[in-house]
Tab-separated table of C-alpha atoms in Angstrom:
chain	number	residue	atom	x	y	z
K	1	UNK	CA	140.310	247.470	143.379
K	2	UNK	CA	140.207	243.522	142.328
K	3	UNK	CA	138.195	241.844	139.968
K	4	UNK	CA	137.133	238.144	140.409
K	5	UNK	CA	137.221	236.848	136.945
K	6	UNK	CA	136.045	233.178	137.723
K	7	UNK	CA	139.604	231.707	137.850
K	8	UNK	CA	141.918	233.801	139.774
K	9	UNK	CA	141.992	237.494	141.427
K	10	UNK	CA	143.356	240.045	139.086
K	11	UNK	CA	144.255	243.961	139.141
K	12	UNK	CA	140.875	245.686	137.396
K	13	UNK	CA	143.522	247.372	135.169
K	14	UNK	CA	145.710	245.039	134.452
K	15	UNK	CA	146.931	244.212	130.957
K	16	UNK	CA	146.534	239.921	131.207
K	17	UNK	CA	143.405	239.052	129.008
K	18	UNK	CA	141.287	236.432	130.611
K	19	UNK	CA	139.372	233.802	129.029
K	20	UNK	CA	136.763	232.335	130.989
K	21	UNK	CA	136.296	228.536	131.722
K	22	UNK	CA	133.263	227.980	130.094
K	23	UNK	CA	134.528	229.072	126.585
K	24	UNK	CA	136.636	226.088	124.479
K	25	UNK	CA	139.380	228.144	121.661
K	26	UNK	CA	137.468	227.553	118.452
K	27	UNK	CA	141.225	225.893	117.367
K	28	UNK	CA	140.965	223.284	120.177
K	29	UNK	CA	137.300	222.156	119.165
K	30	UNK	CA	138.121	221.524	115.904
K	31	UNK	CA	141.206	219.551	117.379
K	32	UNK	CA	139.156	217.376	119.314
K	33	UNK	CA	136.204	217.048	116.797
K	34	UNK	CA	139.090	215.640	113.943
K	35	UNK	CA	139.916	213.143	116.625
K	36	UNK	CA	136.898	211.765	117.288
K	37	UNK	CA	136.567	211.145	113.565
K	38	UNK	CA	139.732	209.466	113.385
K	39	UNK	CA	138.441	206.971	116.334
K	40	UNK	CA	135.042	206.662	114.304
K	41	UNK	CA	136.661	205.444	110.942
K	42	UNK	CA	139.389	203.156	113.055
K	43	UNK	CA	135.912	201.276	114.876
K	44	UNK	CA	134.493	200.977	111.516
K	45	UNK	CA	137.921	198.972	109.987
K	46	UNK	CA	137.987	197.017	112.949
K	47	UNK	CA	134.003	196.200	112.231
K	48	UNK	CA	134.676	195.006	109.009
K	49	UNK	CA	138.163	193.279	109.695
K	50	UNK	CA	136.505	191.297	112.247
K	51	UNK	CA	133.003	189.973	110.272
K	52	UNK	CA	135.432	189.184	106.998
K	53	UNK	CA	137.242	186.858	109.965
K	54	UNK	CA	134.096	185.300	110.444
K	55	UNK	CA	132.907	184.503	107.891
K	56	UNK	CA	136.050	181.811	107.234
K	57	UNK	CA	136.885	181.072	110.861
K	58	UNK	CA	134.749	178.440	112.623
K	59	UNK	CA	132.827	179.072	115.853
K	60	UNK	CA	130.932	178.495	118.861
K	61	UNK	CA	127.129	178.956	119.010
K	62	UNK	CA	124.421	179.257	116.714
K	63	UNK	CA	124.599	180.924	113.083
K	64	UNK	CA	124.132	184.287	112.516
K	65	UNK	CA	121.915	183.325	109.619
K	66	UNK	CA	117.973	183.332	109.475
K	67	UNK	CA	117.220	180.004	107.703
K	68	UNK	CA	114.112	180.093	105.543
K	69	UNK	CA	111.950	177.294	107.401
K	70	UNK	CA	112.429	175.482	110.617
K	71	UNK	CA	111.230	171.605	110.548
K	72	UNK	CA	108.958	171.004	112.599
K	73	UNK	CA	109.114	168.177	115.088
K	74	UNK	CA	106.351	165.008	114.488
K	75	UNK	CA	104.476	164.802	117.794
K	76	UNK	CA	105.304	160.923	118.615
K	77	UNK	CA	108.557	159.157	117.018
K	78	UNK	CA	110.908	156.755	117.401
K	79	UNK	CA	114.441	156.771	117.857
K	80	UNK	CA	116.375	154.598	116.011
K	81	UNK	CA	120.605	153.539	115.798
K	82	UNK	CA	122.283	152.524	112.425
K	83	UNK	CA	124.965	150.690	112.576
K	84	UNK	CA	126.870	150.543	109.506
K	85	UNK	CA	128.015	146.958	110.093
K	86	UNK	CA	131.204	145.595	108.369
K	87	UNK	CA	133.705	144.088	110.978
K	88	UNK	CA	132.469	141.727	114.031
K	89	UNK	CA	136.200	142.708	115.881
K	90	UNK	CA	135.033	146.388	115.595
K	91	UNK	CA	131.459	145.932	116.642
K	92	UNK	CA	132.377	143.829	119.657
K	93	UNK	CA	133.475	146.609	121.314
K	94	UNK	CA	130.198	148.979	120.470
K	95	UNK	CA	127.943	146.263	121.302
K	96	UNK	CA	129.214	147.440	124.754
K	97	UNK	CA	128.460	150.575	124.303
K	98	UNK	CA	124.973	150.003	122.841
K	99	UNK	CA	123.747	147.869	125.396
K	100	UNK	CA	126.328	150.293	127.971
K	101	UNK	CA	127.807	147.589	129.893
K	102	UNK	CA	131.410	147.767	131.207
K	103	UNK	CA	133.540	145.712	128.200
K	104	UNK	CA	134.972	143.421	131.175
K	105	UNK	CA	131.308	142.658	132.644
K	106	UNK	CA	128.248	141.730	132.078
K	107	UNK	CA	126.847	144.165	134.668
K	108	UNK	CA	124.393	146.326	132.849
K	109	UNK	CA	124.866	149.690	134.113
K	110	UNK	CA	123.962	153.287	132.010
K	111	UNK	CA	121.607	151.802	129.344
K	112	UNK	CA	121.333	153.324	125.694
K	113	UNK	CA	118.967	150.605	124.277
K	114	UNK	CA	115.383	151.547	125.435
K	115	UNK	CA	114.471	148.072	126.951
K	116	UNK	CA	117.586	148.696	129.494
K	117	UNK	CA	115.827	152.283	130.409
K	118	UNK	CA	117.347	153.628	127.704
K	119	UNK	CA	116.509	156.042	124.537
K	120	UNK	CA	117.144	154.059	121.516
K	121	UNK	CA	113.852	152.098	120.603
K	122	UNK	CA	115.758	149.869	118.150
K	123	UNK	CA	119.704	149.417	116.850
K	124	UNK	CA	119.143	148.125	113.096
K	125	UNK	CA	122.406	146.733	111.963
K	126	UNK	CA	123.067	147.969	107.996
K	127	UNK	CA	124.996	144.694	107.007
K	128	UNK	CA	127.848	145.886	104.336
K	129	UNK	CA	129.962	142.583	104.271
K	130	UNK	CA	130.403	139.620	102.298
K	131	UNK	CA	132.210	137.736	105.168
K	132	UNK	CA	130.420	134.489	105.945
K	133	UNK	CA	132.052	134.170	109.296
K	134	UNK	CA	131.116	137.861	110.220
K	135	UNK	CA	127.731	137.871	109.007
K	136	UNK	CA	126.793	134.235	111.075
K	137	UNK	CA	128.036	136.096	113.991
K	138	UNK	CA	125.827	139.189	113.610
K	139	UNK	CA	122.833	136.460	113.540
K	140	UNK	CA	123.538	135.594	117.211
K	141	UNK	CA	124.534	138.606	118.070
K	142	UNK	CA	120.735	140.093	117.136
K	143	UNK	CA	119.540	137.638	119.399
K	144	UNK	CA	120.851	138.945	122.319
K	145	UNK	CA	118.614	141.880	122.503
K	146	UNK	CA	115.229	142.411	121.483
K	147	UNK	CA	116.240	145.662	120.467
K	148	UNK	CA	118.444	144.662	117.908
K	149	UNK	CA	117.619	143.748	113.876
K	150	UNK	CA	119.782	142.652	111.312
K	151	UNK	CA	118.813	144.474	107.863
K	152	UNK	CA	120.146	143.355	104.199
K	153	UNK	CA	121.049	145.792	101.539
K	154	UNK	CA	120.295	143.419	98.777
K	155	UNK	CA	118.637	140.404	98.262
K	156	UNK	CA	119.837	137.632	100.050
K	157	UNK	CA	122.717	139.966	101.198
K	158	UNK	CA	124.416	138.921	97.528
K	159	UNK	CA	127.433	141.881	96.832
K	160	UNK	CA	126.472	143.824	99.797
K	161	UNK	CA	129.709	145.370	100.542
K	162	UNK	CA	129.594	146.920	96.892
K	163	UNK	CA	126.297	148.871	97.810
K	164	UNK	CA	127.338	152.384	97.980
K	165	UNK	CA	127.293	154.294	101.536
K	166	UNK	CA	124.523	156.766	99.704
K	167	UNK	CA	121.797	153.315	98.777
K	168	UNK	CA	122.628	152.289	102.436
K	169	UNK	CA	120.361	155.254	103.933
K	170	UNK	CA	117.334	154.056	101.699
K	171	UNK	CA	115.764	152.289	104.521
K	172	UNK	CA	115.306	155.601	106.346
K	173	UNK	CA	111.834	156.524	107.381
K	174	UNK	CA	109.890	160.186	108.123
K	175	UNK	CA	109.190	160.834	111.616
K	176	UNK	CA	111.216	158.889	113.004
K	177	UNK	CA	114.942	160.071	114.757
K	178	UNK	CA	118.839	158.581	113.960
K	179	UNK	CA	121.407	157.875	115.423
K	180	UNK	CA	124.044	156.645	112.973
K	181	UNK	CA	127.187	154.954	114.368
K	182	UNK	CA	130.082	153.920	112.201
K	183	UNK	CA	131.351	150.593	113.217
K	184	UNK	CA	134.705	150.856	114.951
K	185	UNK	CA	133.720	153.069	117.284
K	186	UNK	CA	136.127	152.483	120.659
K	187	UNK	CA	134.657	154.624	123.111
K	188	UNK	CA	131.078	156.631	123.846
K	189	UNK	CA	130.991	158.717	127.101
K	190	UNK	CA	128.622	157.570	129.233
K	191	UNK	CA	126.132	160.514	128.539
K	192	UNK	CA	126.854	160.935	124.346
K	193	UNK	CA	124.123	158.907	123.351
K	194	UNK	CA	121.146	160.761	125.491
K	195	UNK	CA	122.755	164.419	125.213
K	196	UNK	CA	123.254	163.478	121.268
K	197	UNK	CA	119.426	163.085	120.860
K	198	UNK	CA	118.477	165.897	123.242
K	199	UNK	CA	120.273	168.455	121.378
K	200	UNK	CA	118.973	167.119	118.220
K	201	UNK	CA	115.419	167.564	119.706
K	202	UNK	CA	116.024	171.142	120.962
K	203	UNK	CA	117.681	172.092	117.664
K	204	UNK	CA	115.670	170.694	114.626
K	205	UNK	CA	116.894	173.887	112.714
K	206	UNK	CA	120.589	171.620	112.409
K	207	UNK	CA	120.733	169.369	109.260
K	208	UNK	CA	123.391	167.558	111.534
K	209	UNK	CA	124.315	167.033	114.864
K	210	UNK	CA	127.499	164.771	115.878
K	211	UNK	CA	129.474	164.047	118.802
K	212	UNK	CA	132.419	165.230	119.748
K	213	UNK	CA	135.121	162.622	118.123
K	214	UNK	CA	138.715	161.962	118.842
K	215	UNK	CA	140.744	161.558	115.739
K	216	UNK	CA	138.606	163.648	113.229
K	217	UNK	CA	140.606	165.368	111.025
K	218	UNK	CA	139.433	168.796	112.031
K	219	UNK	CA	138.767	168.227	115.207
K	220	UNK	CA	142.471	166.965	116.099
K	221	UNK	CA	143.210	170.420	115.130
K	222	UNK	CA	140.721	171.838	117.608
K	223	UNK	CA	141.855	169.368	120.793
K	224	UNK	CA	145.378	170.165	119.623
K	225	UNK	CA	144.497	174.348	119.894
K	226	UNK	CA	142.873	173.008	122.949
K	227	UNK	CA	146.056	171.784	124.880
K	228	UNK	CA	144.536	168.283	124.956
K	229	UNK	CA	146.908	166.695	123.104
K	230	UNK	CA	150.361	165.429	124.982
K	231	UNK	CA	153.817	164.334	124.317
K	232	UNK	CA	154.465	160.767	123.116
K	233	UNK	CA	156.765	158.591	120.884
K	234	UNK	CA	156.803	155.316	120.252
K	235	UNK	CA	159.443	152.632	122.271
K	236	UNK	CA	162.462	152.161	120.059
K	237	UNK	CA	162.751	148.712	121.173
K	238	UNK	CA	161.496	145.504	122.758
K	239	UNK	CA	161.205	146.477	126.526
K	240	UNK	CA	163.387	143.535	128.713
K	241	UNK	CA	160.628	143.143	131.379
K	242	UNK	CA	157.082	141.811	130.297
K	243	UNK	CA	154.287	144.125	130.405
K	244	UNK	CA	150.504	143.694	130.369
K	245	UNK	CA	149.269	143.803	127.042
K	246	UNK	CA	145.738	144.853	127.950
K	247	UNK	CA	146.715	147.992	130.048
K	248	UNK	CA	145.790	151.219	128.996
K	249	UNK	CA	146.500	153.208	131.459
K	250	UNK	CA	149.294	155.908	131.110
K	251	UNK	CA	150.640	155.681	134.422
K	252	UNK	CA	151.788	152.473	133.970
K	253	UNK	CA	153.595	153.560	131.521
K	254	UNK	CA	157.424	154.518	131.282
K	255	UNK	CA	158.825	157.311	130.005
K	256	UNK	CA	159.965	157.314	126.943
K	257	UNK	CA	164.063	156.765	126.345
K	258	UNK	CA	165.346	157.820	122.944
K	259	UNK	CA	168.065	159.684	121.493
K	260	UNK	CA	167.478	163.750	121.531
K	261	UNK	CA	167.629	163.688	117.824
K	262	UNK	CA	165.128	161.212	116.973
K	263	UNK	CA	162.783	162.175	113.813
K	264	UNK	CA	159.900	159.939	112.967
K	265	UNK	CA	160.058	161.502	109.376
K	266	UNK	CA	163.250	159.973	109.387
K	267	UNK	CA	161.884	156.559	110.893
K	268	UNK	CA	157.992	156.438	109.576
K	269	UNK	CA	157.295	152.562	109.916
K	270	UNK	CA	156.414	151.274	113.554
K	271	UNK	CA	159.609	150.316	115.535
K	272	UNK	CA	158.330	146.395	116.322
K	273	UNK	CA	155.229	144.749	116.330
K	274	UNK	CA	153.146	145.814	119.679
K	275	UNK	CA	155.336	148.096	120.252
K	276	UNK	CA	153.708	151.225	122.570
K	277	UNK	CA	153.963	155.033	122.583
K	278	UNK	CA	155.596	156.119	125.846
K	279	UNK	CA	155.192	159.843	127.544
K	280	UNK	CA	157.789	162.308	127.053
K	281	UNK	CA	157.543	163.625	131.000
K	282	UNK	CA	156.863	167.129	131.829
K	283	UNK	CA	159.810	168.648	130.558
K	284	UNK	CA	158.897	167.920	126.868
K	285	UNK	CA	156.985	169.645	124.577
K	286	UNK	CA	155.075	168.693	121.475
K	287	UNK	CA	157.822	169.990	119.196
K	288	UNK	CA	159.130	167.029	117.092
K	289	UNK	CA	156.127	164.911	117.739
K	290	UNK	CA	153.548	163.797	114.978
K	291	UNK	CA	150.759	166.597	116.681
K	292	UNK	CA	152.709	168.927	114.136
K	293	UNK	CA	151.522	167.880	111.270
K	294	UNK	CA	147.991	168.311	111.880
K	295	UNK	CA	145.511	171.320	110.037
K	296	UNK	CA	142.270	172.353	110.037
K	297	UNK	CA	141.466	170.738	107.046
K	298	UNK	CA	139.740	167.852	105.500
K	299	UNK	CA	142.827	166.461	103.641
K	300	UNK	CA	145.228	167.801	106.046
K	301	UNK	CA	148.613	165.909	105.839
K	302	UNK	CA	148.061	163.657	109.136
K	303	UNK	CA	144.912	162.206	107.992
K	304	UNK	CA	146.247	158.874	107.297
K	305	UNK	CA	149.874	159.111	109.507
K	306	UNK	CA	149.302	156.421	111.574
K	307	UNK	CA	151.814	158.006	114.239
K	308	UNK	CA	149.833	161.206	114.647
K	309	UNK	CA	146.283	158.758	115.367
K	310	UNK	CA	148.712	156.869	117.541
K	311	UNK	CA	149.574	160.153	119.688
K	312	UNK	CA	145.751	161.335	119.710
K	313	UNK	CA	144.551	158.131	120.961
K	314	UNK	CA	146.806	157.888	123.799
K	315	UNK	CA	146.521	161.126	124.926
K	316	UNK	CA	143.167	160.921	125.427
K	317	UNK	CA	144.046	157.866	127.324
K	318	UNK	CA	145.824	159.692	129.624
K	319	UNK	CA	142.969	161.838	130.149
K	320	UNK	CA	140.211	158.953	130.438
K	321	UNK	CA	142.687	157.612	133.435
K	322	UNK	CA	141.752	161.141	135.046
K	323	UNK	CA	137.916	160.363	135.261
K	324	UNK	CA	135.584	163.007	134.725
K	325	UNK	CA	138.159	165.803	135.343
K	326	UNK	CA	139.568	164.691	132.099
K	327	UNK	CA	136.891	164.128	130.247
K	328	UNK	CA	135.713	167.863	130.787
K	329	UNK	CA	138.641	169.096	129.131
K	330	UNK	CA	137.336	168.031	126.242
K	331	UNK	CA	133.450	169.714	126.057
K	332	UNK	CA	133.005	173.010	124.927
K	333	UNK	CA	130.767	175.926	126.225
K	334	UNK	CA	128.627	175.335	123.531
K	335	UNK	CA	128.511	173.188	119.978
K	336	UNK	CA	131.252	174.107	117.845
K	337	UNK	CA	129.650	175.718	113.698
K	338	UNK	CA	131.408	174.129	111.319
K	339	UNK	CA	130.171	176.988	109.230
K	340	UNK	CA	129.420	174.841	105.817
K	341	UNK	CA	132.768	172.500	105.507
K	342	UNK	CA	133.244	168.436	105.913
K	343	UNK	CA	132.301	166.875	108.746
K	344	UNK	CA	132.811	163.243	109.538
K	345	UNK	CA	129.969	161.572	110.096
K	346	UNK	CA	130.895	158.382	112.472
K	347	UNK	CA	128.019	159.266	115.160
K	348	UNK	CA	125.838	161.630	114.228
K	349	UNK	CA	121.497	162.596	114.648
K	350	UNK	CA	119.614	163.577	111.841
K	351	UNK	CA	115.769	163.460	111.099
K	352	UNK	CA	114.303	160.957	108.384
K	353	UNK	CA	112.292	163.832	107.123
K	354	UNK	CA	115.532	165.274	106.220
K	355	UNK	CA	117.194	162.284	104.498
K	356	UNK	CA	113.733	160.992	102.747
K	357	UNK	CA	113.468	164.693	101.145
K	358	UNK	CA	116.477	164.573	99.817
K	359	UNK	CA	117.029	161.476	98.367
K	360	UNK	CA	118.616	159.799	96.513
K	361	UNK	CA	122.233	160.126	98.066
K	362	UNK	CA	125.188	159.891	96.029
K	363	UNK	CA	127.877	157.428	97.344
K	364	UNK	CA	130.130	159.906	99.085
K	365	UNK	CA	126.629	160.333	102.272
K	366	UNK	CA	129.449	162.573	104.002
K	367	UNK	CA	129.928	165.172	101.674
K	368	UNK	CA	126.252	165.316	100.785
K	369	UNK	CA	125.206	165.481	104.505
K	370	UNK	CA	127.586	168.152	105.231
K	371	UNK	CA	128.164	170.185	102.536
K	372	UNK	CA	126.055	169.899	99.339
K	373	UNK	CA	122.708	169.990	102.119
K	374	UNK	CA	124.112	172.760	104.051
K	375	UNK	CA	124.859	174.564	100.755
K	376	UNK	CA	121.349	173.869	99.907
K	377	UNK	CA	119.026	174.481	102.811
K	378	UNK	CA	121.065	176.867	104.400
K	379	UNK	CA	121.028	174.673	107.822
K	380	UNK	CA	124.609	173.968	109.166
K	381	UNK	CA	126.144	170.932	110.470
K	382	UNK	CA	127.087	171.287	114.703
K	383	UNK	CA	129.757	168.781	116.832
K	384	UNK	CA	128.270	168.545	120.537
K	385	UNK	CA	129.800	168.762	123.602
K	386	UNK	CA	130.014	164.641	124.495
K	387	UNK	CA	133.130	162.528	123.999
K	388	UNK	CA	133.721	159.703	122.090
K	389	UNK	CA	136.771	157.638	120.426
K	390	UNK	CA	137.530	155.725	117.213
């Protein structure tokens, strides 16, 4: 006779012992259960490795952080633009931007000032010079615009260029939004102004919101990570044909010709006056160019190497020549934390309520703005998304 044992047929009598399927071997429970204690304690390392990492690492998105009070937002304001005025060859380029016509036009076309259709009810020109012939030309150029006013830090504008950056944001008013600009600004997108102030609006819980700049210390570092930044040296010597002066494009360019063994920490000082950066061509890397040198870090050792601003600049050149497919290489998915450390501060929004309660500054603004506030308040300092060059 057979007996069905739930797994195969066996003889009633036979001498196999069965064990049924249902019924684990006490041995290989506790196997399993050991395991899955093993794979507990590994998750929890891995948990705490990865919030240590965060804590130092920079990153996209809003702070994990509950801050203890959220401004809020006056009902009716104005927007105003400071323009910390010092050099009439710098400012003849932003004037451009302010007023956002086309540098070799006088077409008015995207307009930032608000009597253009624009969002800026008034540009208010800080002047920090001494220079006679700089100062008579910021008098005509307020007259050009309606929008713009000419503001002295001192009486009679006597020793204004020794008034400390930290007196110069004494004129700031409550309820009232700013846009500060630095004045050798090269380059605004056409949108940075309007998404600048947008953001600001949506996120009043930021001490500081800035663009997103193109030779900032840190964020070389960050363009650099993002494959942004290309291959170029300067021209060794005097090219024999004559070139345009004025282009910028890099296709005009040629490639660069130099011997395979060529070390600009060997060579530091420019080649020859005007003399331009060439591309490498495809079959180059960045290895041996000045890009190396950069860090994420406020005094990182390209800060002041002329040849690694050189190489930023024009590779974002090359990417400007591409249009808006090249400027979107540049925006992130969202606005980059900066978690607490230095931030330059060349365009950035910030609320008068927020400067007027803390006043007085010091003289270094940027360190107070960025760190000894966000230290303080416990509301962090955010780059946007929008492009711009200096």
């Amino acid at each position: 006779m057979l007996f069905f044992s739930g797994e195969k047929i066996l003889p009633r009598y036979s001498n196999v012992v069965y064990t049924s399927l249902n019924e684990q071997p006490a041995k290989r429970r506790r196997y399993i259960f050991l395991l899955l204690k093993i794979l507990v304690v590994l998750g929890l390392i891995a948990i705490a490795i990865a919030f240590s990492l965060s804590l130092h690492v920079p990153r996209l998105g809003p702070p994990k952080q509950l801050i203890a009070e959220i401004p809020t937002l006056p009902k009716e304001f104005r927007t105003v633009g400071l323009v910390f005025y010092g050099r009439r060859s710098r400012v003849e380029v932003l004037d451009c931007y302010l007023k956002q016509k086309e540098p070799w036009s006088d077409e008015v076309s995207q307009q930032n000032l608000k009597e253009n259709g624009g969002l800026l009810d008034e540009v208010i020109f800080l002047a920090r010079t001494d220079d006679v012939d700089d100062l008579a030309w910021l008098d005509q150029l307020v007259t050009t615009s309606d929008g713009y006013t000419r503001h002295n830090l001192t009486e009679n504008n006597e020793n204004a260029s020794k008034v400390s950056y930290g007196g110069t944001w004494d004129i700031v008013e409550r309820g009232t939004l700013y846009v500060k600009f630095d004045d050798d600004i090269m380059y605004i997108a056409p949108n940075a102004i309007s998404s600048l102030i947008a953001t600001k609006i949506a996120h009043p819980e930021h001490i500081v919101t800035s663009a997103n700049i193109v030779n900032s210390p840190r964020l070389t570092w960050l363009h650099y990570h993002m494959d942004l930044i290309r291959p170029y040296l300067p021209e060794l010597s005097p090219p024999l044909t004559p070139f345009s002066s004025s282009s910028w494009r890099a296709s005009e360019l040629p490639p660069w010709d130099g011997p395979p063994t060529f070390s600009l920490a060997k060579r530091p000082d420019p080649p020859f006056e005007h003399h331009r950066w060439l591309p490498l061509g495809p079959n180059y890397g960045l290895q041996g160019t000045p890009i190396e040198l950069v860090e994420y870090h406020k005094t990182t050792e390209g800060i002041m190497n002329w040849a690694l601003a050189a190489q930023v600049h024009y590779s974002f050149l090359e990417h400007l020549e591409q249009g808006e497919e090249g400027l979107q290489k540049y925006k992130f998915d969202s606005l980059w934390d900066y978690m607490g450390e230095r931030l330059s501060i060349n365009l950035i929004a910030i609320w008068g309520d927020d400067v007027v309660d803390n006043r007085p500054f010091p003289d270094d603004d940027e360190e107070y703005l960025t760190r000894t506030l966000v230290a303080r308040t416990g509301r962090r300092e955010y780059q946007l998304v929008v492009v711009l060059l200096y």
